């Protein structure tokens, strides 16, 4: 899954405070390949989420975890999201891409 959230400047810290504990907890869940929020380099109020799960079961475990539901509740009730888009992918095969070998 990849998503972005553009939050109201007044709610930026609330958003960060909600998602950091969730990000840490998600990365410890069985089946988590990666789960990371990052701040956009050109807009401090935009955050990007990338997450990868070993399978549907791992994804569902995350979506139903206490830490995810706590973060979601905090964000929904306390953060004005100005724009959001998320895309979920079903991937049947993963290829490791490392183009550094093309440079001599």
PDB file of C-alpha atoms in Angstrom, residues 2-95:
ATOM      1  CA  UNK A   2       1.083   3.526  -0.640  1.00  0.00           C
ATOM      2  CA  UNK A   3      -0.748   6.603   0.547  1.00  0.00           C
ATOM      3  CA  UNK A   4      -0.254  10.250   1.267  1.00  0.00           C
ATOM      4  CA  UNK A   5      -1.879  12.548   3.783  1.00  0.00           C
ATOM      5  CA  UNK A   6      -1.831  16.330   3.624  1.00  0.00           C
ATOM      6  CA  UNK A   7      -2.774  17.625   7.046  1.00  0.00           C
ATOM      7  CA  UNK A   8      -3.723  21.046   8.307  1.00  0.00           C
ATOM      8  CA  UNK A   9      -0.597  22.798   9.670  1.00  0.00           C
ATOM      9  CA  UNK A  10      -2.211  23.168  13.101  1.00  0.00           C
ATOM     10  CA  UNK A  11      -2.714  19.379  13.288  1.00  0.00           C
ATOM     11  CA  UNK A  12       0.698  18.333  12.001  1.00  0.00           C
ATOM     12  CA  UNK A  13       2.181  17.410  15.394  1.00  0.00           C
ATOM     13  CA  UNK A  14      -0.973  15.558  16.454  1.00  0.00           C
ATOM     14  CA  UNK A  15      -0.691  13.475  13.279  1.00  0.00           C
ATOM     15  CA  UNK A  16       2.985  12.729  13.929  1.00  0.00           C
ATOM     16  CA  UNK A  17       2.326  11.835  17.573  1.00  0.00           C
ATOM     17  CA  UNK A  18      -0.421   9.414  16.488  1.00  0.00           C
ATOM     18  CA  UNK A  19       1.436   7.628  13.704  1.00  0.00           C
ATOM     19  CA  UNK A  20       4.933   7.220  15.191  1.00  0.00           C
ATOM     20  CA  UNK A  21       3.905   4.669  17.873  1.00  0.00           C
ATOM     21  CA  UNK A  22       1.809   2.855  15.255  1.00  0.00           C
ATOM     22  CA  UNK A  23       4.741   2.773  12.834  1.00  0.00           C
ATOM     23  CA  UNK A  24       7.036   1.301  15.489  1.00  0.00           C
ATOM     24  CA  UNK A  25       4.453  -1.305  16.538  1.00  0.00           C
ATOM     25  CA  UNK A  26       3.568  -2.270  12.954  1.00  0.00           C
ATOM     26  CA  UNK A  27       7.196  -2.974  12.103  1.00  0.00           C
ATOM     27  CA  UNK A  28       7.291  -5.524  14.944  1.00  0.00           C
ATOM     28  CA  UNK A  29       4.242  -7.445  13.708  1.00  0.00           C
ATOM     29  CA  UNK A  30       4.712 -10.860  12.182  1.00  0.00           C
ATOM     30  CA  UNK A  31       4.499 -10.585   8.417  1.00  0.00           C
ATOM     31  CA  UNK A  32       5.483  -6.917   8.213  1.00  0.00           C
ATOM     32  CA  UNK A  33       8.037  -6.399   5.469  1.00  0.00           C
ATOM     33  CA  UNK A  34       8.075  -2.621   5.905  1.00  0.00           C
ATOM     34  CA  UNK A  35       5.819   0.074   7.307  1.00  0.00           C
ATOM     35  CA  UNK A  36       7.045   3.644   7.125  1.00  0.00           C
ATOM     36  CA  UNK A  37       5.714   7.173   7.204  1.00  0.00           C
ATOM     37  CA  UNK A  38       7.923   9.923   5.869  1.00  0.00           C
ATOM     38  CA  UNK A  39       7.527  13.652   5.630  1.00  0.00           C
ATOM     39  CA  UNK A  40       7.464  15.107   2.131  1.00  0.00           C
ATOM     40  CA  UNK A  41      10.656  17.000   1.270  1.00  0.00           C
ATOM     41  CA  UNK A  42       8.783  19.923  -0.297  1.00  0.00           C
ATOM     42  CA  UNK A  43       5.732  20.177   1.983  1.00  0.00           C
ATOM     43  CA  UNK A  44       6.130  19.621   5.713  1.00  0.00           C
ATOM     44  CA  UNK A  45       2.396  19.005   6.089  1.00  0.00           C
ATOM     45  CA  UNK A  46       2.336  16.084   3.651  1.00  0.00           C
ATOM     46  CA  UNK A  47       3.249  12.585   4.807  1.00  0.00           C
ATOM     47  CA  UNK A  48       3.773   9.466   2.725  1.00  0.00           C
ATOM     48  CA  UNK A  49       3.025   5.948   3.878  1.00  0.00           C
ATOM     49  CA  UNK A  50       4.539   2.831   2.353  1.00  0.00           C
ATOM     50  CA  UNK A  51       3.698  -0.559   3.731  1.00  0.00           C
ATOM     51  CA  UNK A  52       4.339  -4.106   2.643  1.00  0.00           C
ATOM     52  CA  UNK A  53       2.957  -7.280   4.180  1.00  0.00           C
ATOM     53  CA  UNK A  54       3.881 -10.901   3.596  1.00  0.00           C
ATOM     54  CA  UNK A  55       0.282 -11.876   2.940  1.00  0.00           C
ATOM     55  CA  UNK A  56      -3.353 -10.861   3.378  1.00  0.00           C
ATOM     56  CA  UNK A  57      -3.465 -12.392   6.853  1.00  0.00           C
ATOM     57  CA  UNK A  58      -0.591 -10.199   8.063  1.00  0.00           C
ATOM     58  CA  UNK A  59      -2.251  -7.120   6.557  1.00  0.00           C
ATOM     59  CA  UNK A  60      -5.556  -7.921   8.272  1.00  0.00           C
ATOM     60  CA  UNK A  61      -3.791  -8.538  11.596  1.00  0.00           C
ATOM     61  CA  UNK A  62      -2.300  -5.079  11.319  1.00  0.00           C
ATOM     62  CA  UNK A  63      -5.597  -3.418  10.353  1.00  0.00           C
ATOM     63  CA  UNK A  64      -7.219  -4.942  13.449  1.00  0.00           C
ATOM     64  CA  UNK A  65      -4.362  -4.286  15.865  1.00  0.00           C
ATOM     65  CA  UNK A  66      -4.925  -2.092  18.893  1.00  0.00           C
ATOM     66  CA  UNK A  67      -2.130   0.295  17.915  1.00  0.00           C
ATOM     67  CA  UNK A  68      -3.527   0.826  14.409  1.00  0.00           C
ATOM     68  CA  UNK A  69      -7.063   1.386  15.686  1.00  0.00           C
ATOM     69  CA  UNK A  70      -5.780   3.820  18.341  1.00  0.00           C
ATOM     70  CA  UNK A  71      -3.826   5.838  15.757  1.00  0.00           C
ATOM     71  CA  UNK A  72      -6.759   5.792  13.340  1.00  0.00           C
ATOM     72  CA  UNK A  73      -9.165   7.008  16.013  1.00  0.00           C
ATOM     73  CA  UNK A  74      -6.811   9.820  17.046  1.00  0.00           C
ATOM     74  CA  UNK A  75      -6.291  10.981  13.460  1.00  0.00           C
ATOM     75  CA  UNK A  76      -9.969  10.768  12.476  1.00  0.00           C
ATOM     76  CA  UNK A  77     -11.138  12.654  15.564  1.00  0.00           C
ATOM     77  CA  UNK A  78      -8.322  15.213  15.926  1.00  0.00           C
ATOM     78  CA  UNK A  79      -6.599  15.860  12.598  1.00  0.00           C
ATOM     79  CA  UNK A  80      -8.006  17.816   9.703  1.00  0.00           C
ATOM     80  CA  UNK A  81      -6.930  15.877   6.615  1.00  0.00           C
ATOM     81  CA  UNK A  82      -6.875  18.316   3.701  1.00  0.00           C
ATOM     82  CA  UNK A  83      -6.142  15.644   1.110  1.00  0.00           C
ATOM     83  CA  UNK A  84      -5.558  11.913   1.167  1.00  0.00           C
ATOM     84  CA  UNK A  85      -5.120   9.191  -1.371  1.00  0.00           C
ATOM     85  CA  UNK A  86      -4.256   5.572  -0.842  1.00  0.00           C
ATOM     86  CA  UNK A  87      -3.687   2.692  -3.206  1.00  0.00           C
ATOM     87  CA  UNK A  88      -3.529  -0.952  -2.192  1.00  0.00           C
ATOM     88  CA  UNK A  89      -1.696  -3.411  -4.411  1.00  0.00           C
ATOM     89  CA  UNK A  90      -1.941  -7.181  -4.668  1.00  0.00           C
ATOM     90  CA  UNK A  91       1.491  -8.404  -5.737  1.00  0.00           C
ATOM     91  CA  UNK A  92       2.113 -11.967  -6.816  1.00  0.00           C
ATOM     92  CA  UNK A  93       5.896 -11.735  -7.118  1.00  0.00           C
ATOM     93  CA  UNK A  94       8.526  -9.389  -5.697  1.00  0.00           C
ATOM     94  CA  UNK A  95      11.733  -8.541  -7.581  1.00  0.00           C
TER      95      UNK A  95
END
